[in-house]
Short mmCIF file of C-alpha atoms and ligand atoms in Angstrom, two decimals:
data_model
loop_
_atom_site.label_atom_id
_atom_site.label_comp_id
_atom_site.label_asym_id
_atom_site.label_seq_id
_atom_site.Cartn_x
_atom_site.Cartn_y
_atom_site.Cartn_z
CA MET R 1 22.20 172.92 -166.71
CA THR R 2 24.79 175.71 -166.70
CA GLU R 3 23.62 179.14 -165.68
CA ARG R 4 23.57 181.74 -168.45
CA LYS R 5 26.48 184.18 -168.11
CA ALA R 6 25.41 187.81 -167.93
CA GLY R 7 26.84 190.28 -170.45
CA PHE R 8 29.78 192.62 -169.85
CA ALA R 9 27.82 195.77 -168.99
CA THR R 10 25.55 193.85 -166.63
CA ARG R 11 28.51 192.26 -164.83
CA ALA R 12 30.25 195.64 -164.54
CA ILE R 13 27.23 196.96 -162.66
CA HIS R 14 26.30 193.92 -160.57
CA VAL R 15 29.18 191.49 -159.92
CA GLY R 16 30.57 191.85 -156.40
CA GLN R 17 28.09 194.64 -155.75
CA GLY R 18 24.30 194.41 -155.43
CA PRO R 19 22.31 195.95 -152.55
CA ASP R 20 23.98 196.03 -149.12
CA ALA R 21 22.72 192.98 -147.19
CA SER R 22 22.31 194.80 -143.86
CA THR R 23 20.46 197.94 -145.03
CA GLY R 24 19.25 197.34 -148.58
CA ALA R 25 21.24 200.39 -149.74
CA VAL R 26 21.50 200.09 -153.53
CA VAL R 27 25.01 201.53 -153.45
CA GLN R 28 27.45 199.56 -151.33
CA PRO R 29 28.99 201.36 -148.34
CA ILE R 30 32.72 202.13 -148.22
CA HIS R 31 34.39 200.05 -145.53
CA LEU R 32 37.00 202.45 -144.22
CA ALA R 33 37.91 200.29 -141.19
CA THR R 34 41.56 199.33 -141.05
CA THR R 35 40.94 196.46 -138.62
CA PHE R 36 38.17 193.98 -137.85
CA ALA R 37 36.95 192.46 -134.57
CA GLN R 38 37.92 188.82 -134.11
CA GLU R 39 35.54 186.27 -132.57
CA GLY R 40 38.41 184.59 -130.75
CA VAL R 41 42.17 184.74 -131.09
CA GLY R 42 42.92 184.08 -134.77
CA ARG R 43 39.20 183.40 -135.49
CA HIS R 44 37.50 185.90 -137.80
CA GLY R 45 35.02 186.13 -140.65
CA GLY R 46 37.56 186.65 -143.45
CA TYR R 47 38.76 190.15 -142.63
CA GLU R 48 41.42 191.00 -140.07
CA TYR R 49 43.46 193.97 -141.31
CA THR R 50 42.77 196.12 -144.39
CA ARG R 51 46.22 195.66 -145.97
CA SER R 52 45.46 191.90 -146.09
CA ASN R 53 41.82 192.17 -147.10
CA ASN R 54 39.00 194.68 -147.06
CA PRO R 55 35.33 194.23 -148.06
CA THR R 56 35.32 197.17 -150.52
CA ARG R 57 38.57 196.03 -152.15
CA GLU R 58 37.20 192.49 -152.34
CA GLN R 59 34.11 193.77 -154.19
CA LEU R 60 36.34 195.57 -156.67
CA GLU R 61 38.55 192.51 -157.15
CA THR R 62 35.50 190.26 -157.69
CA CYS R 63 34.15 192.60 -160.35
CA LEU R 64 37.52 192.98 -162.11
CA ALA R 65 38.05 189.20 -162.22
CA SER R 66 34.63 188.77 -163.82
CA LEU R 67 35.24 191.46 -166.46
CA GLU R 68 38.62 189.99 -167.48
CA GLY R 69 37.28 186.42 -167.40
CA GLY R 70 39.85 185.43 -164.76
CA ARG R 71 39.58 183.50 -161.52
CA HIS R 72 41.52 185.99 -159.38
CA ALA R 73 42.02 189.76 -159.44
CA LEU R 74 44.23 191.79 -157.12
CA ALA R 75 43.94 195.54 -156.72
CA PHE R 76 46.88 197.88 -156.08
CA ALA R 77 47.51 201.54 -155.27
CA SER R 78 48.74 202.28 -158.82
CA GLY R 79 49.51 200.57 -162.10
CA LEU R 80 53.19 200.55 -161.22
CA ALA R 81 52.46 198.97 -157.82
CA ALA R 82 50.65 196.20 -159.74
CA THR R 83 53.57 195.76 -162.17
CA THR R 84 56.02 195.67 -159.24
CA CYS R 85 54.01 192.89 -157.62
CA ALA R 86 54.18 190.88 -160.86
CA MET R 87 57.97 191.43 -160.94
CA LEU R 88 58.22 189.93 -157.44
CA LEU R 89 57.38 186.56 -158.98
CA LEU R 90 60.97 186.65 -160.31
CA GLU R 91 64.30 185.73 -158.70
CA PRO R 92 67.73 187.32 -159.17
CA GLY R 93 69.23 185.99 -162.43
CA ASP R 94 65.84 185.58 -164.09
CA HIS R 95 65.35 187.13 -167.51
CA VAL R 96 62.40 189.07 -168.93
CA VAL R 97 61.68 189.76 -172.60
CA TYR R 98 59.52 192.86 -173.02
CA MET R 99 57.93 194.91 -175.76
CA GLU R 100 60.19 197.89 -176.47
CA ASP R 101 57.35 200.38 -176.91
CA ALA R 102 56.01 200.48 -173.35
CA TYR R 103 54.94 203.16 -170.87
CA GLY R 104 58.01 205.14 -169.75
CA GLY R 105 57.38 204.32 -166.09
CA THR R 106 57.37 200.60 -166.87
CA TYR R 107 60.72 200.99 -168.61
CA ARG R 108 62.04 202.93 -165.59
CA LEU R 109 60.85 200.23 -163.16
CA PHE R 110 62.56 197.51 -165.21
CA ASP R 111 65.74 199.39 -166.05
CA LYS R 112 66.36 201.47 -162.92
CA VAL R 113 64.82 199.36 -160.15
CA MET R 114 64.38 195.66 -160.92
CA ALA R 115 67.72 195.44 -162.75
CA ARG R 116 69.42 196.41 -159.44
CA TYR R 117 68.00 193.22 -157.93
CA GLY R 118 69.58 191.01 -160.56
CA VAL R 119 66.64 190.62 -162.94
CA ARG R 120 67.75 190.99 -166.57
CA PHE R 121 65.67 192.55 -169.31
CA SER R 122 65.72 192.44 -173.12
CA ALA R 123 63.61 194.90 -175.11
CA VAL R 124 62.32 193.59 -178.44
CA ASP R 125 60.00 194.72 -181.19
CA ALA R 126 57.36 192.15 -180.34
CA THR R 127 55.33 193.09 -183.41
CA ARG R 128 57.92 191.19 -185.48
CA PRO R 129 57.14 187.45 -185.72
CA GLY R 130 59.82 185.43 -183.96
CA ALA R 131 61.33 188.43 -182.11
CA ILE R 132 60.25 187.23 -178.67
CA GLU R 133 61.58 183.73 -179.16
CA ALA R 134 64.87 184.98 -180.59
CA ALA R 135 65.52 186.95 -177.37
CA MET R 136 64.67 184.13 -174.96
CA THR R 137 67.36 182.47 -172.86
CA GLU R 138 67.48 179.51 -170.49
CA ARG R 139 66.56 181.92 -167.68
CA THR R 140 63.62 183.67 -169.37
CA ARG R 141 60.70 183.40 -166.95
CA LEU R 142 58.44 186.17 -168.15
CA VAL R 143 57.39 187.86 -171.37
CA TRP R 144 55.88 191.31 -170.78
CA ILE R 145 53.94 192.97 -173.55
CA GLU R 146 51.78 196.01 -173.80
CA THR R 147 49.09 196.11 -176.51
CA PRO R 148 48.06 198.55 -177.86
CA THR R 149 51.35 200.17 -176.90
CA ASN R 150 51.88 203.51 -175.23
CA PRO R 151 52.38 205.80 -177.11
CA ARG R 152 52.76 204.37 -180.64
CA LEU R 153 49.56 202.26 -180.61
CA ARG R 154 51.39 199.25 -181.98
CA ILE R 155 49.66 195.88 -181.66
CA VAL R 156 51.28 192.69 -180.38
CA ASP R 157 49.78 189.29 -181.23
CA ILE R 158 48.79 188.05 -177.76
CA ALA R 159 48.10 184.42 -178.78
CA ALA R 160 51.44 184.15 -180.61
CA ALA R 161 53.31 185.76 -177.67
CA ALA R 162 51.64 183.28 -175.27
CA GLU R 163 52.69 180.33 -177.45
CA ALA R 164 56.27 181.62 -177.67
CA ALA R 165 56.47 182.15 -173.89
CA HIS R 166 54.94 178.77 -173.05
CA ARG R 167 57.17 176.86 -175.49
CA HIS R 168 60.12 178.03 -173.37
CA GLY R 169 58.48 177.52 -169.96
CA ALA R 170 57.90 181.25 -169.41
CA SER R 171 54.69 183.12 -168.57
CA LEU R 172 53.06 185.91 -170.55
CA ALA R 173 51.89 189.12 -168.85
CA VAL R 174 49.91 191.69 -170.83
CA ASP R 175 49.52 195.35 -169.89
CA SER R 176 46.05 195.83 -171.36
CA THR R 177 45.51 199.35 -170.02
CA PHE R 178 44.81 200.95 -173.42
CA ALA R 179 42.26 198.30 -174.37
CA THR R 180 40.37 197.59 -171.12
CA PRO R 181 38.52 194.27 -170.74
CA PHE R 182 35.68 195.75 -172.77
CA LEU R 183 37.80 195.61 -175.94
CA GLN R 184 40.34 192.84 -175.26
CA ARG R 185 40.62 189.89 -172.86
CA PRO R 186 44.18 188.52 -172.96
CA LEU R 187 43.49 185.53 -170.66
CA GLU R 188 41.12 184.15 -173.31
CA LEU R 189 43.99 184.39 -175.82
CA GLY R 190 46.43 182.43 -173.66
CA ALA R 191 48.05 185.10 -171.44
CA ASP R 192 48.82 184.15 -167.84
CA ILE R 193 48.53 187.57 -166.20
CA VAL R 194 46.71 190.74 -167.23
CA MET R 195 47.75 194.08 -165.79
CA HIS R 196 45.93 197.42 -165.87
CA SER R 197 46.63 200.92 -164.74
CA SER R 198 43.08 201.41 -163.46
CA THR R 199 43.96 205.10 -163.13
CA LYS R 200 42.92 205.24 -166.79
CA TYR R 201 39.73 203.89 -168.40
CA LEU R 202 38.64 201.64 -165.52
CA GLY R 203 38.34 204.65 -163.20
CA GLY R 204 37.55 206.90 -166.13
CA HIS R 205 37.36 210.29 -164.42
CA SER R 206 40.97 211.35 -163.62
CA ASP R 207 40.27 211.18 -159.90
CA VAL R 208 41.67 207.86 -158.70
CA LEU R 209 45.04 206.15 -158.98
CA GLY R 210 45.00 202.35 -159.13
CA GLY R 211 46.26 199.18 -160.72
CA CYS R 212 45.31 195.53 -160.92
CA LEU R 213 46.54 192.08 -161.86
CA VAL R 214 44.20 189.31 -163.05
CA THR R 215 45.07 185.63 -163.48
CA SER R 216 43.35 182.25 -163.63
CA ASP R 217 46.41 180.41 -162.28
CA ASP R 218 45.73 179.54 -158.63
CA ALA R 219 49.42 179.12 -157.73
CA VAL R 220 50.42 182.43 -159.35
CA ALA R 221 47.48 184.14 -157.65
CA ALA R 222 48.58 182.82 -154.26
CA ARG R 223 52.11 184.18 -154.74
CA LEU R 224 50.79 187.54 -155.92
CA ARG R 225 48.39 187.66 -152.97
CA PHE R 226 51.28 186.94 -150.58
CA HIS R 227 53.29 189.86 -152.03
CA GLN R 228 50.27 192.18 -152.18
CA ASN R 229 50.07 191.87 -148.40
CA ALA R 230 53.79 191.50 -147.66
CA VAL R 231 54.82 194.56 -149.70
CA GLY R 232 51.65 196.53 -149.06
CA GLY R 233 51.03 198.60 -152.20
CA VAL R 234 47.26 198.36 -151.74
CA PRO R 235 44.59 200.92 -152.69
CA SER R 236 42.48 202.72 -150.08
CA PRO R 237 38.85 201.58 -149.64
CA PHE R 238 37.69 204.95 -150.98
CA ASP R 239 39.77 204.47 -154.15
CA CYS R 240 38.28 200.97 -154.55
CA TRP R 241 34.80 202.42 -154.25
CA LEU R 242 35.56 205.12 -156.84
CA LEU R 243 36.83 202.42 -159.19
CA LEU R 244 33.68 200.34 -158.72
CA ARG R 245 31.67 203.44 -159.55
CA GLY R 246 33.79 204.00 -162.67
CA LEU R 247 33.43 200.38 -163.83
CA LYS R 248 29.64 200.71 -163.95
CA THR R 249 29.89 202.98 -167.00
CA LEU R 250 32.97 201.39 -168.61
CA ALA R 251 31.03 199.81 -171.48
CA LEU R 252 29.18 203.04 -172.28
CA ARG R 253 32.30 205.17 -172.05
CA MET R 254 34.43 202.83 -174.18
CA GLN R 255 31.88 202.83 -177.01
CA ARG R 256 31.97 206.61 -177.11
CA HIS R 257 35.79 206.78 -176.73
CA CYS R 258 36.15 204.38 -179.68
CA ASP R 259 33.69 206.26 -181.90
CA ASN R 260 35.27 209.63 -181.16
CA ALA R 261 38.84 208.36 -181.54
CA LEU R 262 38.16 206.70 -184.90
CA ALA R 263 36.61 209.92 -186.21
CA VAL R 264 39.51 212.01 -184.85
CA ALA R 265 42.06 209.60 -186.39
CA ARG R 266 40.34 209.77 -189.81
CA HIS R 267 40.16 213.55 -189.60
CA LEU R 268 43.86 213.85 -188.74
CA ASP R 269 44.77 211.35 -191.45
CA ALA R 270 43.26 213.67 -194.05
CA HIS R 271 44.98 216.78 -192.64
CA PRO R 272 47.89 218.17 -194.69
CA SER R 273 49.93 219.24 -191.61
CA VAL R 274 49.94 215.75 -190.10
CA SER R 275 52.67 213.39 -191.36
CA VAL R 276 51.47 210.13 -189.76
CA VAL R 277 48.51 209.03 -187.64
CA HIS R 278 48.82 205.98 -185.41
CA TYR R 279 45.45 204.39 -184.65
CA PRO R 280 44.78 200.64 -184.89
CA GLY R 281 41.30 201.29 -186.28
CA LEU R 282 42.67 202.88 -189.47
CA GLU R 283 42.99 200.47 -192.38
CA SER R 284 46.45 201.96 -192.98
CA HIS R 285 47.70 200.86 -189.53
CA PRO R 286 50.27 198.06 -190.09
CA GLN R 287 48.55 195.73 -187.61
CA HIS R 288 44.95 196.71 -188.34
CA ALA R 289 43.92 193.13 -189.24
CA LEU R 290 45.49 191.74 -186.05
CA ALA R 291 43.82 194.45 -183.94
CA ALA R 292 40.46 193.62 -185.54
CA ARG R 293 41.03 189.95 -184.70
CA GLN R 294 42.15 190.19 -181.09
CA MET R 295 40.07 193.21 -180.02
CA SER R 296 36.31 193.49 -180.29
CA GLY R 297 33.92 196.40 -180.12
CA GLY R 298 36.42 199.02 -181.27
CA PHE R 299 40.06 200.08 -181.18
CA GLY R 300 40.23 202.30 -178.11
CA GLY R 301 40.36 206.00 -177.38
CA MET R 302 44.08 206.71 -177.90
CA VAL R 303 45.45 208.31 -181.06
CA SER R 304 48.98 209.50 -181.71
CA LEU R 305 50.19 211.63 -184.57
CA GLU R 306 53.43 212.94 -185.95
CA LEU R 307 54.07 216.53 -186.88
CA GLU R 308 57.11 217.96 -188.60
CA ASP R 309 59.28 218.45 -185.49
CA GLU R 310 59.28 219.15 -181.76
CA ALA R 311 58.61 222.87 -182.15
CA ALA R 312 55.50 222.17 -184.23
CA ALA R 313 54.29 219.56 -181.72
CA VAL R 314 54.75 221.94 -178.78
CA ARG R 315 52.99 224.78 -180.64
CA VAL R 316 49.97 222.61 -181.38
CA LEU R 317 49.82 221.24 -177.84
CA GLU R 318 49.87 224.74 -176.39
CA ALA R 319 47.21 225.92 -178.86
CA LEU R 320 44.67 223.21 -177.97
CA ARG R 321 41.87 224.50 -175.73
CA LEU R 322 39.42 221.68 -175.16
CA PHE R 323 42.12 218.98 -175.04
CA THR R 324 43.90 219.64 -171.73
CA LEU R 325 47.70 219.54 -171.86
CA ALA R 326 48.37 216.84 -169.25
CA GLU R 327 49.89 213.42 -168.65
CA SER R 328 47.61 210.40 -168.15
CA LEU R 329 44.75 209.21 -170.31
CA GLY R 330 41.51 207.27 -170.41
CA ALA R 331 39.18 209.72 -168.71
CA VAL R 332 35.99 211.39 -169.90
CA GLU R 333 37.84 214.63 -170.69
CA SER R 334 40.22 214.79 -173.65
CA LEU R 335 43.93 215.14 -172.88
CA ALA R 336 46.99 215.75 -175.05
CA GLU R 337 50.69 215.39 -174.36
CA HIS R 338 54.19 215.08 -175.85
CA PRO R 339 55.56 211.61 -174.90
CA GLY R 340 59.20 212.56 -175.52
CA LEU R 341 59.00 215.58 -173.19
CA MET R 342 56.42 214.30 -170.69
CA THR R 343 55.41 210.66 -170.09
CA HIS R 344 58.44 208.93 -171.61
CA THR R 345 61.34 211.09 -170.42
CA SER R 346 62.84 208.14 -168.52
CA VAL R 347 63.43 206.36 -171.84
CA PRO R 348 66.88 207.60 -172.98
CA PRO R 349 66.81 209.75 -176.17
CA GLU R 350 68.76 207.20 -178.26
CA GLU R 351 66.34 204.43 -177.18
CA ARG R 352 63.38 206.71 -177.98
CA ARG R 353 64.77 207.27 -181.47
CA ARG R 354 65.44 203.55 -181.95
CA ILE R 355 61.84 202.61 -181.15
CA GLY R 356 60.41 205.37 -183.33
CA LEU R 357 59.28 207.71 -180.60
CA GLY R 358 60.06 210.88 -182.53
CA ASP R 359 60.32 214.52 -181.45
CA GLY R 360 57.21 215.47 -183.43
CA LEU R 361 55.04 212.77 -181.82
CA LEU R 362 51.89 213.88 -179.97
CA ARG R 363 49.52 211.65 -178.04
CA LEU R 364 45.79 212.32 -177.73
CA SER R 365 43.50 210.70 -175.21
CA VAL R 366 40.19 211.27 -176.94
CA GLY R 367 37.43 211.83 -174.40
CA VAL R 368 33.66 211.50 -174.60
CA GLU R 369 32.83 215.12 -175.42
CA ASP R 370 30.82 216.05 -178.54
CA LEU R 371 32.85 215.05 -181.58
CA ASP R 372 32.29 218.34 -183.42
CA ASP R 373 33.83 220.26 -180.54
CA LEU R 374 36.89 217.99 -180.50
CA LEU R 375 37.41 218.33 -184.26
CA ALA R 376 36.97 222.11 -184.09
CA ASP R 377 39.61 222.31 -181.36
CA ILE R 378 42.06 220.19 -183.35
CA ASP R 379 41.45 222.27 -186.48
CA GLN R 380 42.04 225.61 -184.75
CA ALA R 381 45.28 224.28 -183.21
CA LEU R 382 46.55 222.88 -186.53
CA ARG R 383 45.53 226.01 -188.46
CA ARG R 384 48.73 227.68 -187.25
CA PHE R 385 50.58 225.79 -189.96
CA GLU R 386 48.52 226.85 -192.91
O1 P1T W 1 50.31 205.63 -163.40
P1 P1T W 1 50.05 204.23 -162.91
O2 P1T W 1 48.63 204.00 -162.44
O3 P1T W 1 51.06 203.76 -161.94
O4 P1T W 1 50.17 203.27 -164.20
C1 P1T W 1 51.34 203.10 -164.91
C2 P1T W 1 51.02 202.73 -166.33
C3 P1T W 1 51.14 201.42 -166.73
N1 P1T W 1 50.84 201.01 -167.99
C4 P1T W 1 50.42 201.89 -168.91
C5 P1T W 1 50.12 201.41 -170.30
C6 P1T W 1 50.27 203.25 -168.57
O5 P1T W 1 49.84 204.09 -169.52
C7 P1T W 1 50.59 203.69 -167.26
C8 P1T W 1 50.50 205.12 -166.87
N2 P1T W 1 50.57 206.00 -167.95
C9 P1T W 1 50.57 207.36 -167.87
C10 P1T W 1 50.52 208.06 -166.73
C11 P1T W 1 50.64 208.07 -169.18
O6 P1T W 1 50.34 209.28 -169.27
O7 P1T W 1 50.99 207.41 -170.16
#
């Protein structure tokens, strides 16, 4: 008889955690030790040096693997450290096809760093059927998508991208930061690797930087694990502990983020000063049906909107009071920013224009505050145009 699998919220609280075996403490201790006593030369109980392995990091990785439905999870010091480790699976001359609308730092890592080591990249609009396959070459080893995308909230069909990648002997990696495993589990849809900036919803409180990779492929996991240790971009035990603490309320927070964001998106959609609202939960979103199919439980807490021009966008951003003007996203407090002037400055202006990242585009990370207060703040900021 197979054991019944516990639900998401239960696993977020219990997997890899539970009371401390030596004291019964309900909250696990933080293992700050950088090194571990060995019973004999080269004989130890699984831990030797914290860069290679650490009990607190292992608890976090066990919990993350369970939430994503993967066999292996690896934690890193930031989302970009995680992405870099995935890139180290490649060799000079290898080719990557990636979704053009991606976090600016991901673009910078591909274009300004990895390209120097002989890895070649092609940006495509992966929302268009056939676009990934059309860009693939003999040397394509990896397809990298983000969905929903940062900042345009476009949706890429994960199952179709996985089929396209696999047909050509490549792997599919999905940056699922905006969705979290509560809303979307790419491995179940055929992806080979899932990546998160855990700085965002997984941590949830704007107080810890982190990243992770999850896979069910044992051979890929072994190569990632080798590079995690060999390159060393690992998180501190304290950061791992903060992330475990954040994960315990992920399900609760995501429900509230989704409810608030949908209401904010509808409100903005009806506002005369707003030209376009991008939110996959709106029926008017071009990939709403796909989002409803591959996500469950909601459409996330990120909303972007377009105003007339850059001056209007800056005026509104500076008029918001409850939404803090800041980069980053995914925490309990609401944030707002201008992608073109803040998070995506490393994407060249002509490329920004090509992918539809306009000067009047604003991005909101809708927090878990009372909805009425968020709507009142948005209204007072937009009132400047009436
Ligand atoms: O910041 P870091 O933890 O290294 O994660 C990078 C990253 C990767 N992927 C996505 C989708 C992201 O949004 C980020 C980080 N993004 C921001 C800081 C931002 O404000 O968009």
